[in-house]
Short mmCIF file of C-alpha atoms in Angstrom, two decimals:
data_model
loop_
_atom_site.label_atom_id
_atom_site.label_comp_id
_atom_site.label_asym_id
_atom_site.label_seq_id
_atom_site.Cartn_x
_atom_site.Cartn_y
_atom_site.Cartn_z
CA UNK A 13 -0.11 0.37 0.31
CA UNK A 14 1.27 3.15 -1.41
CA UNK A 15 0.28 6.37 0.69
CA UNK A 16 0.70 9.83 -0.73
CA UNK A 17 0.63 12.82 1.95
CA UNK A 18 -0.88 16.51 1.32
CA UNK A 19 1.97 17.43 -0.16
CA UNK A 20 2.19 13.76 -2.55
CA UNK A 21 -0.74 14.77 -3.60
CA UNK A 22 -0.32 17.71 -5.04
CA UNK A 23 2.91 17.34 -6.35
CA UNK A 24 1.52 14.22 -8.01
CA UNK A 25 -1.06 16.48 -9.61
CA UNK A 26 0.87 19.11 -11.08
CA UNK A 27 2.90 16.32 -12.98
CA UNK A 28 -0.62 14.70 -13.97
CA UNK A 29 -1.47 18.36 -16.01
CA UNK A 30 1.84 18.29 -17.49
CA UNK A 31 1.85 14.85 -18.57
CA UNK A 32 -1.67 15.91 -19.68
CA UNK A 33 -0.24 19.12 -22.01
CA UNK A 34 2.51 16.63 -23.67
CA UNK A 35 -0.20 13.65 -24.37
CA UNK A 36 -2.35 16.41 -26.45
CA UNK A 37 0.27 17.69 -27.88
CA UNK A 38 1.66 14.44 -28.83
CA UNK A 39 -1.48 13.23 -30.10
CA UNK A 40 -2.94 13.91 -32.79
CA UNK A 41 -6.81 12.44 -31.54
CA UNK A 42 -6.67 14.40 -28.40
CA UNK A 43 -6.01 17.35 -29.96
CA UNK A 44 -8.51 17.27 -32.97
CA UNK A 45 -11.20 16.12 -30.64
CA UNK A 46 -10.49 18.65 -27.89
CA UNK A 47 -9.46 16.22 -25.03
CA UNK A 48 -8.85 18.66 -21.93
CA UNK A 49 -4.99 18.57 -20.39
CA UNK A 50 -6.39 17.59 -16.96
CA UNK A 51 -8.98 14.63 -18.37
CA UNK A 52 -6.43 13.68 -20.64
CA UNK A 53 -3.69 12.89 -17.57
CA UNK A 54 -5.20 12.04 -15.03
CA UNK A 55 -7.41 9.37 -16.66
CA UNK A 56 -4.25 7.97 -17.89
CA UNK A 57 -3.15 8.11 -14.31
CA UNK A 58 -5.89 6.44 -13.05
CA UNK A 59 -5.58 2.96 -16.26
CA UNK A 60 -2.36 3.19 -14.61
CA UNK A 61 -3.19 2.66 -11.11
CA UNK A 62 -5.66 0.07 -12.20
CA UNK A 63 -3.64 -2.09 -14.14
CA UNK A 64 -1.22 -2.07 -10.97
CA UNK A 65 -4.07 -2.81 -8.68
CA UNK A 66 -5.10 -5.52 -10.66
CA UNK A 67 -1.84 -7.19 -11.83
CA UNK A 68 0.04 -6.82 -8.86
CA UNK A 69 -1.72 -5.86 -6.17
CA UNK A 70 -0.20 -2.84 -5.86
CA UNK A 71 -2.83 0.02 -4.42
CA UNK A 72 -1.94 3.15 -3.99
CA UNK A 73 -3.89 6.25 -2.14
CA UNK A 74 -3.92 10.18 -2.31
CA UNK A 75 -4.74 12.67 0.92
CA UNK A 76 -7.13 14.29 -1.11
CA UNK A 77 -7.98 16.85 1.19
CA UNK A 78 -6.51 19.97 -0.90
CA UNK A 79 -9.47 19.23 -3.52
CA UNK A 80 -12.83 20.34 -1.40
CA UNK A 81 -10.31 23.98 -0.83
CA UNK A 82 -9.30 24.01 -4.61
CA UNK A 83 -12.94 23.43 -5.80
CA UNK A 84 -14.54 25.55 -3.09
CA UNK A 85 -11.68 28.64 -4.79
CA UNK A 86 -12.76 27.68 -8.43
CA UNK A 87 -16.59 28.34 -7.45
CA UNK A 88 -15.90 31.96 -5.88
CA UNK A 89 -13.06 32.51 -8.74
CA UNK A 90 -16.42 32.05 -11.44
CA UNK A 91 -18.62 33.99 -8.39
CA UNK A 92 -16.15 36.92 -8.80
CA UNK A 93 -15.51 36.96 -12.15
CA UNK A 94 -19.45 37.65 -12.49
CA UNK A 95 -20.58 41.00 -12.94
CA UNK A 96 -24.87 41.50 -12.68
CA UNK A 97 -25.09 43.92 -15.56
CA UNK A 98 -23.56 41.31 -17.73
CA UNK A 99 -25.67 38.39 -16.28
CA UNK A 100 -28.01 40.96 -16.76
CA UNK A 101 -27.52 40.64 -21.07
CA UNK A 102 -26.70 37.37 -21.14
CA UNK A 103 -30.13 36.64 -19.60
CA UNK A 104 -32.14 35.57 -21.98
CA UNK A 105 -29.90 32.90 -22.88
CA UNK A 106 -29.64 31.93 -19.90
CA UNK A 107 -33.07 30.84 -19.56
CA UNK A 108 -32.96 29.73 -22.86
CA UNK A 109 -29.96 27.27 -22.14
CA UNK A 110 -31.49 26.16 -18.70
CA UNK A 111 -35.39 25.50 -20.02
CA UNK A 112 -32.48 22.90 -23.32
CA UNK A 113 -31.20 21.29 -19.23
CA UNK A 114 -33.94 20.93 -17.97
CA UNK A 115 -35.48 19.25 -20.32
CA UNK A 116 -31.78 16.61 -19.90
CA UNK A 117 -33.09 16.33 -16.65
CA UNK A 118 -36.35 14.97 -17.49
CA UNK A 119 -35.04 12.97 -20.53
CA UNK A 120 -32.05 11.36 -17.92
CA UNK A 121 -34.50 10.24 -15.47
CA UNK A 122 -37.19 8.76 -18.15
CA UNK A 123 -34.19 6.46 -20.05
CA UNK A 124 -33.25 5.74 -16.57
CA UNK A 125 -36.35 3.95 -15.34
CA UNK A 126 -37.73 3.18 -18.69
CA UNK A 127 -34.53 1.05 -19.32
CA UNK A 128 -34.27 -0.29 -15.73
CA UNK A 129 -37.40 -1.48 -15.75
CA UNK A 130 -37.47 -2.95 -19.13
CA UNK A 131 -34.19 -5.08 -17.83
CA UNK A 132 -36.23 -5.43 -14.86
CA UNK A 133 -34.48 -3.89 -12.90
CA UNK A 134 -36.55 -1.15 -9.94
CA UNK A 135 -38.01 2.10 -11.30
CA UNK A 136 -35.43 3.64 -8.69
CA UNK A 137 -32.22 2.23 -9.14
CA UNK A 138 -33.03 3.40 -13.13
CA UNK A 139 -34.21 6.67 -11.21
CA UNK A 140 -30.67 6.36 -8.95
CA UNK A 141 -28.44 6.10 -12.09
CA UNK A 142 -30.74 9.38 -14.18
CA UNK A 143 -30.09 12.58 -13.00
CA UNK A 144 -29.41 12.28 -9.52
CA UNK A 145 -25.86 11.32 -10.09
CA UNK A 146 -25.23 12.18 -13.96
CA UNK A 147 -26.35 16.58 -13.46
CA UNK A 148 -25.89 16.03 -10.35
CA UNK A 149 -22.83 14.71 -9.09
CA UNK A 150 -20.52 12.78 -6.16
CA UNK A 151 -22.51 15.32 -4.37
CA UNK A 152 -25.85 15.00 -4.89
CA UNK A 153 -25.26 11.72 -5.74
CA UNK A 154 -24.31 10.74 -2.38
CA UNK A 155 -27.19 12.77 -0.95
CA UNK A 156 -30.02 11.03 -1.88
CA UNK A 157 -28.58 7.72 -1.90
CA UNK A 158 -28.91 7.50 1.78
CA UNK A 159 -33.12 7.69 1.10
CA UNK A 160 -32.70 5.07 -1.85
CA UNK A 161 -31.66 2.69 0.68
CA UNK A 162 -33.87 4.12 3.34
CA UNK A 163 -36.81 4.36 1.19
CA UNK A 164 -36.71 1.73 -1.75
CA UNK A 165 -34.51 -1.02 0.18
CA UNK A 166 -31.69 -0.67 -2.31
CA UNK A 167 -28.89 -2.22 -0.72
CA UNK A 168 -25.24 -0.43 -1.16
CA UNK A 169 -27.63 2.47 -3.39
CA UNK A 170 -24.51 4.90 -2.31
CA UNK A 171 -21.63 2.55 -3.49
CA UNK A 172 -23.73 2.53 -6.58
CA UNK A 173 -24.38 5.88 -7.19
CA UNK A 174 -20.58 6.98 -6.53
CA UNK A 175 -19.93 4.75 -9.27
CA UNK A 176 -22.93 6.16 -11.62
CA UNK A 177 -21.29 9.73 -10.62
CA UNK A 178 -17.75 8.52 -11.66
CA UNK A 179 -19.08 7.33 -15.15
CA UNK A 180 -20.42 10.08 -15.89
CA UNK A 181 -17.59 12.34 -14.71
CA UNK A 182 -14.65 10.22 -16.25
CA UNK A 183 -17.42 10.54 -19.78
CA UNK A 184 -19.05 13.81 -19.84
CA UNK A 185 -14.38 14.92 -20.55
CA UNK A 186 -14.57 13.12 -23.57
CA UNK A 187 -17.46 13.37 -25.04
CA UNK A 188 -17.36 17.20 -24.60
CA UNK A 189 -14.52 17.83 -27.11
CA UNK A 190 -16.12 15.59 -29.90
CA UNK A 191 -19.30 16.31 -29.65
CA UNK A 192 -17.83 20.44 -30.76
CA UNK A 193 -15.76 19.48 -33.11
CA UNK A 194 -18.58 17.84 -34.94
CA UNK A 195 -20.76 21.14 -34.76
CA UNK A 196 -17.59 23.79 -35.54
CA UNK A 197 -17.55 21.95 -38.73
CA UNK A 198 -21.41 23.95 -39.04
CA UNK A 199 -20.04 26.79 -37.72
CA UNK A 200 -17.88 29.42 -38.46
CA UNK A 201 -15.21 29.91 -35.64
CA UNK A 202 -14.03 33.27 -35.23
CA UNK A 203 -10.33 31.89 -34.82
CA UNK A 204 -7.97 33.09 -32.07
CA UNK A 205 -6.33 35.60 -33.30
CA UNK A 206 -7.27 37.73 -30.08
CA UNK A 207 -5.34 35.18 -28.12
CA UNK A 208 -3.03 36.28 -26.15
CA UNK A 209 0.56 35.74 -26.55
CA UNK A 210 3.16 32.92 -25.23
CA UNK A 211 5.73 36.11 -25.29
CA UNK A 212 3.31 39.49 -25.49
CA UNK A 213 0.53 38.44 -22.58
CA UNK A 214 -2.22 39.98 -24.78
CA UNK A 215 -4.12 43.02 -24.57
CA UNK A 216 -4.50 43.65 -20.23
CA UNK A 217 -7.33 46.20 -21.16
CA UNK A 218 -9.22 42.62 -22.71
CA UNK A 219 -9.21 39.93 -20.24
CA UNK A 220 -10.20 36.26 -22.38
CA UNK A 221 -10.64 35.56 -18.58
CA UNK A 222 -11.37 31.85 -17.85
CA UNK A 223 -11.63 31.37 -22.15
CA UNK A 224 -8.08 31.20 -23.12
CA UNK A 225 -6.11 29.41 -20.42
CA UNK A 226 -3.36 29.43 -22.05
CA UNK A 227 -2.85 33.55 -22.30
CA UNK A 228 -0.43 34.92 -20.03
CA UNK A 229 -1.79 37.52 -17.80
CA UNK A 230 0.36 40.79 -16.46
CA UNK A 231 -0.88 40.62 -12.07
CA UNK A 232 0.87 41.70 -9.71
CA UNK A 233 1.75 40.32 -6.21
CA UNK A 234 -0.73 42.71 -4.49
CA UNK A 235 -3.17 41.61 -6.46
CA UNK A 236 -3.28 38.12 -5.97
CA UNK A 237 -2.82 38.39 -2.55
CA UNK A 238 -5.71 40.73 -3.14
CA UNK A 239 -7.47 37.97 -5.14
CA UNK A 240 -6.81 35.56 -2.83
CA UNK A 241 -8.38 37.27 0.45
CA UNK A 242 -11.50 37.67 -1.69
CA UNK A 243 -11.79 34.20 -2.31
CA UNK A 244 -10.83 33.45 1.67
CA UNK A 245 -13.69 35.89 2.03
CA UNK A 246 -15.97 34.02 0.12
CA UNK A 247 -15.50 30.38 1.08
CA UNK A 248 -15.65 31.54 4.27
CA UNK A 249 -19.07 33.09 3.89
CA UNK A 250 -20.72 30.99 1.90
CA UNK A 251 -19.83 27.97 4.09
CA UNK A 252 -21.25 29.78 7.00
CA UNK A 253 -24.65 30.29 4.68
CA UNK A 254 -24.20 26.82 3.79
CA UNK A 255 -24.62 26.01 7.51
CA UNK A 256 -27.42 28.27 7.69
CA UNK A 257 -29.44 26.56 5.02
CA UNK A 258 -28.75 22.65 6.06
CA UNK A 259 -31.89 21.51 7.31
CA UNK A 260 -34.07 23.78 5.77
CA UNK A 261 -36.44 23.66 2.55
CA UNK A 262 -33.42 25.74 1.13
CA UNK A 263 -30.51 23.89 1.44
CA UNK A 264 -27.94 23.96 -1.13
CA UNK A 265 -24.41 22.71 -2.00
CA UNK A 266 -22.06 24.24 -0.08
CA UNK A 267 -19.97 25.62 -3.84
CA UNK A 268 -23.42 26.83 -4.89
CA UNK A 269 -23.67 29.44 -1.24
CA UNK A 270 -19.55 30.00 -1.77
CA UNK A 271 -20.42 31.00 -5.67
CA UNK A 272 -23.97 33.30 -4.43
CA UNK A 273 -21.00 35.11 -1.68
CA UNK A 274 -18.58 35.70 -3.99
CA UNK A 275 -21.01 37.40 -6.52
CA UNK A 276 -23.08 39.53 -4.15
CA UNK A 277 -19.00 40.13 -3.02
CA UNK A 278 -17.45 41.34 -6.37
CA UNK A 279 -21.18 43.87 -7.45
CA UNK A 280 -21.15 44.94 -3.64
CA UNK A 281 -17.55 46.49 -3.63
CA UNK A 282 -18.47 47.75 -7.37
CA UNK A 283 -21.51 49.37 -6.63
CA UNK A 284 -20.24 51.29 -3.35
CA UNK A 285 -17.19 52.06 -4.98
CA UNK A 286 -14.32 50.44 -2.46
CA UNK A 287 -12.73 47.81 -4.95
CA UNK A 288 -12.83 46.06 -8.53
CA UNK A 289 -11.72 42.70 -8.63
CA UNK A 290 -8.49 42.49 -10.79
CA UNK A 291 -10.14 40.02 -13.84
CA UNK A 292 -6.92 38.64 -14.33
CA UNK A 293 -6.38 37.51 -11.91
CA UNK A 294 -9.04 35.84 -10.55
CA UNK A 295 -9.23 33.63 -13.73
CA UNK A 296 -5.55 33.14 -13.68
CA UNK A 297 -5.92 31.58 -9.68
CA UNK A 298 -9.53 30.10 -10.78
CA UNK A 299 -7.39 28.16 -13.45
CA UNK A 300 -4.95 27.18 -11.18
CA UNK A 301 -7.95 25.74 -8.44
CA UNK A 302 -9.44 24.38 -11.42
CA UNK A 303 -6.81 22.06 -13.04
CA UNK A 304 -4.78 20.70 -9.64
CA UNK A 305 -8.63 19.59 -8.59
CA UNK A 306 -9.69 18.24 -11.42
CA UNK A 307 -6.59 16.11 -11.80
CA UNK A 308 -6.92 15.44 -8.11
CA UNK A 309 -9.79 14.35 -8.37
CA UNK A 310 -9.24 11.96 -11.64
CA UNK A 311 -6.03 10.96 -10.95
CA UNK A 312 -8.07 9.74 -7.50
CA UNK A 313 -10.87 7.10 -10.12
CA UNK A 314 -11.71 4.50 -8.10
CA UNK A 315 -11.47 2.96 -11.82
CA UNK A 316 -12.23 -0.51 -9.94
CA UNK A 317 -15.42 0.42 -9.04
CA UNK A 318 -17.12 0.54 -12.38
CA UNK A 319 -16.02 -2.69 -13.15
CA UNK A 320 -17.92 -3.46 -9.82
CA UNK A 321 -21.23 -1.89 -12.06
CA UNK A 322 -24.28 -4.94 -13.27
CA UNK A 323 -23.58 -5.31 -16.38
CA UNK A 324 -28.04 -3.86 -16.63
CA UNK A 325 -26.50 -0.60 -14.48
CA UNK A 326 -23.19 -0.25 -17.17
CA UNK A 327 -25.86 -0.52 -20.64
CA UNK A 328 -28.02 1.89 -18.73
CA UNK A 329 -25.41 4.44 -18.16
CA UNK A 330 -23.24 3.64 -21.71
CA UNK A 331 -26.90 4.61 -23.47
CA UNK A 332 -27.21 7.92 -21.22
CA UNK A 333 -24.09 9.45 -22.97
CA UNK A 334 -25.27 8.31 -26.24
CA UNK A 335 -28.66 10.39 -25.34
CA UNK A 336 -26.18 13.60 -23.82
CA UNK A 337 -24.10 13.92 -27.23
CA UNK A 338 -27.26 13.54 -29.08
CA UNK A 339 -28.87 16.30 -26.67
CA UNK A 340 -25.81 18.40 -27.42
CA UNK A 341 -25.94 17.87 -31.05
CA UNK A 342 -29.61 17.98 -31.50
CA UNK A 343 -31.60 20.13 -29.41
CA UNK A 344 -28.25 22.31 -27.02
CA UNK A 345 -26.59 23.65 -30.48
CA UNK A 346 -30.07 23.98 -32.67
CA UNK A 347 -31.86 25.35 -29.55
CA UNK A 348 -28.91 28.06 -28.62
CA UNK A 349 -28.41 29.42 -32.06
CA UNK A 350 -26.52 26.82 -34.11
CA UNK A 351 -23.65 28.67 -33.89
CA UNK A 352 -20.40 28.90 -33.25
CA UNK A 353 -21.02 30.21 -29.33
CA UNK A 354 -24.01 27.16 -29.92
CA UNK A 355 -20.99 24.28 -30.16
CA UNK A 356 -19.25 25.27 -27.00
CA UNK A 357 -22.23 25.78 -24.94
CA UNK A 358 -23.16 21.55 -26.33
CA UNK A 359 -19.55 20.82 -25.40
CA UNK A 360 -20.00 22.76 -21.69
CA UNK A 361 -23.29 21.12 -20.96
CA UNK A 362 -21.84 16.97 -22.16
CA UNK A 363 -18.93 18.13 -19.19
CA UNK A 364 -21.98 19.05 -16.87
CA UNK A 365 -24.73 17.23 -18.14
CA UNK A 366 -22.57 13.80 -17.22
CA UNK A 367 -20.12 15.36 -14.96
CA UNK A 368 -20.26 18.97 -12.95
CA UNK A 369 -19.12 21.89 -13.74
CA UNK A 370 -15.71 22.13 -13.85
CA UNK A 371 -15.45 19.72 -16.63
CA UNK A 372 -17.76 21.39 -18.13
CA UNK A 373 -15.36 24.17 -17.41
CA UNK A 374 -12.45 22.72 -19.05
CA UNK A 375 -13.87 20.96 -21.80
CA UNK A 376 -15.55 24.87 -23.39
CA UNK A 377 -11.16 25.77 -22.61
CA UNK A 378 -10.20 22.79 -24.64
CA UNK A 379 -12.12 23.79 -27.41
CA UNK A 380 -12.10 28.07 -27.25
CA UNK A 381 -7.70 27.83 -26.60
CA UNK A 382 -8.39 26.05 -30.27
CA UNK A 383 -10.97 28.05 -31.80
CA UNK A 384 -11.17 30.83 -30.63
CA UNK A 385 -13.17 33.07 -27.54
CA UNK A 386 -17.01 32.51 -26.62
CA UNK A 387 -17.81 35.43 -24.21
CA UNK A 388 -21.96 34.39 -24.01
CA UNK A 389 -20.69 30.52 -22.79
CA UNK A 390 -18.76 31.23 -20.25
CA UNK A 391 -21.01 33.66 -19.08
CA UNK A 392 -24.28 31.55 -19.00
CA UNK A 393 -22.57 27.78 -17.88
CA UNK A 394 -20.54 28.80 -15.08
CA UNK A 395 -23.95 30.16 -13.75
CA UNK A 396 -27.01 27.74 -14.92
CA UNK A 397 -24.75 24.21 -14.55
CA UNK A 398 -23.12 25.56 -11.00
CA UNK A 399 -26.71 27.17 -9.03
CA UNK A 400 -29.67 26.47 -11.26
CA UNK A 401 -29.26 23.00 -11.96
CA UNK A 402 -29.47 21.98 -8.35
CA UNK A 403 -32.36 24.07 -8.02
CA UNK A 404 -34.12 22.52 -11.09
CA UNK A 405 -32.95 18.83 -10.35
CA UNK A 406 -34.53 18.36 -7.09
CA UNK A 407 -37.36 19.77 -8.85
CA UNK A 408 -37.21 17.25 -10.97
CA UNK A 409 -36.07 14.18 -9.02
CA UNK A 410 -39.79 15.17 -6.67
CA UNK A 411 -41.43 15.10 -9.46
CA UNK A 412 -40.68 11.87 -10.74
CA UNK A 413 -40.01 10.38 -7.39
CA UNK A 414 -43.70 11.01 -7.26
CA UNK A 415 -45.11 8.65 -9.61
CA UNK A 416 -46.36 5.79 -8.26
CA UNK A 417 -43.78 3.33 -9.52
CA UNK A 418 -41.10 2.03 -7.13
CA UNK A 419 -43.44 -0.69 -5.18
#
């Protein structure tokens, strides 16, 4: 048994990111299909650890205590980057995208329940392999796992939920790029003329935020310290808010509360005229947090848990993946305008429709870093994928639970 502590895990995550960068640079198919670098490196390491465990009985574990703070820091930077004036300008697009997302939630649960019933399984198991674990992710899956175990008598429901969410996280990071590649062939792309040069740093008056993760941004030590302070305040306020809402009808995941606190902090300071957010520092720290979080999440995947899933559940998840890809191509892309922004939105939808919002951002970054910026996609997807979807998913899940089919 080989265990890496906090420092060792951080070193491993950094090496995974470097490995992913080299893999994408050296492998034309990965580059052509815009596979995110953390996904490429993390999955390769997870596969190697699976082989080591199966062949040589070598077990490797990581201290993932930094994973949650990194995720929360990422969502804090998303909130600090959210200008309410911009959100208002993109309100109509956000509303349309939310309707599209709601359609997928209903479809995922209908597929799960329908296939489970057809295969002779409990409809509850089908619902568990629907929007609860796919659009909901590990957190929602863990929360509902105990409910399904107590209410419907599903044995090992939490373990199944975690495995389903893991499956979704992997596939969400893999299909976003190929879906975007299919769609981008049909649209005119903006190109990378505005991307910051590795040597010049680009135009500082037009920061590209999260859209160009490799762009060089001119920041100072004081701006980094100020931004770290804002992130820390957002994390503290968000955690307090999550504790206050716990057990109430308004209970929300901690990361949603952190995002909300960061939005209020950024726009409140601007409204009072006390401080203007230095967006270049926010985007740099946000990209660092995102990359390290995804590297840790993917390299520490317990892929052997997926092998333990029964064949019928794997079949359901396989159909769900195909449905997600088809939905992104034939619904998300078309409804959102059939243009380049719609293609990037479709790639992001694959990320959080099967996995999580960080995966969605990584998918979109891989596309925009190659083909050009998409301001509206990076405005809409973080807010819908990190905030509205949890509320919408909870409502949809409860509606499906009310169906008289679980006896």
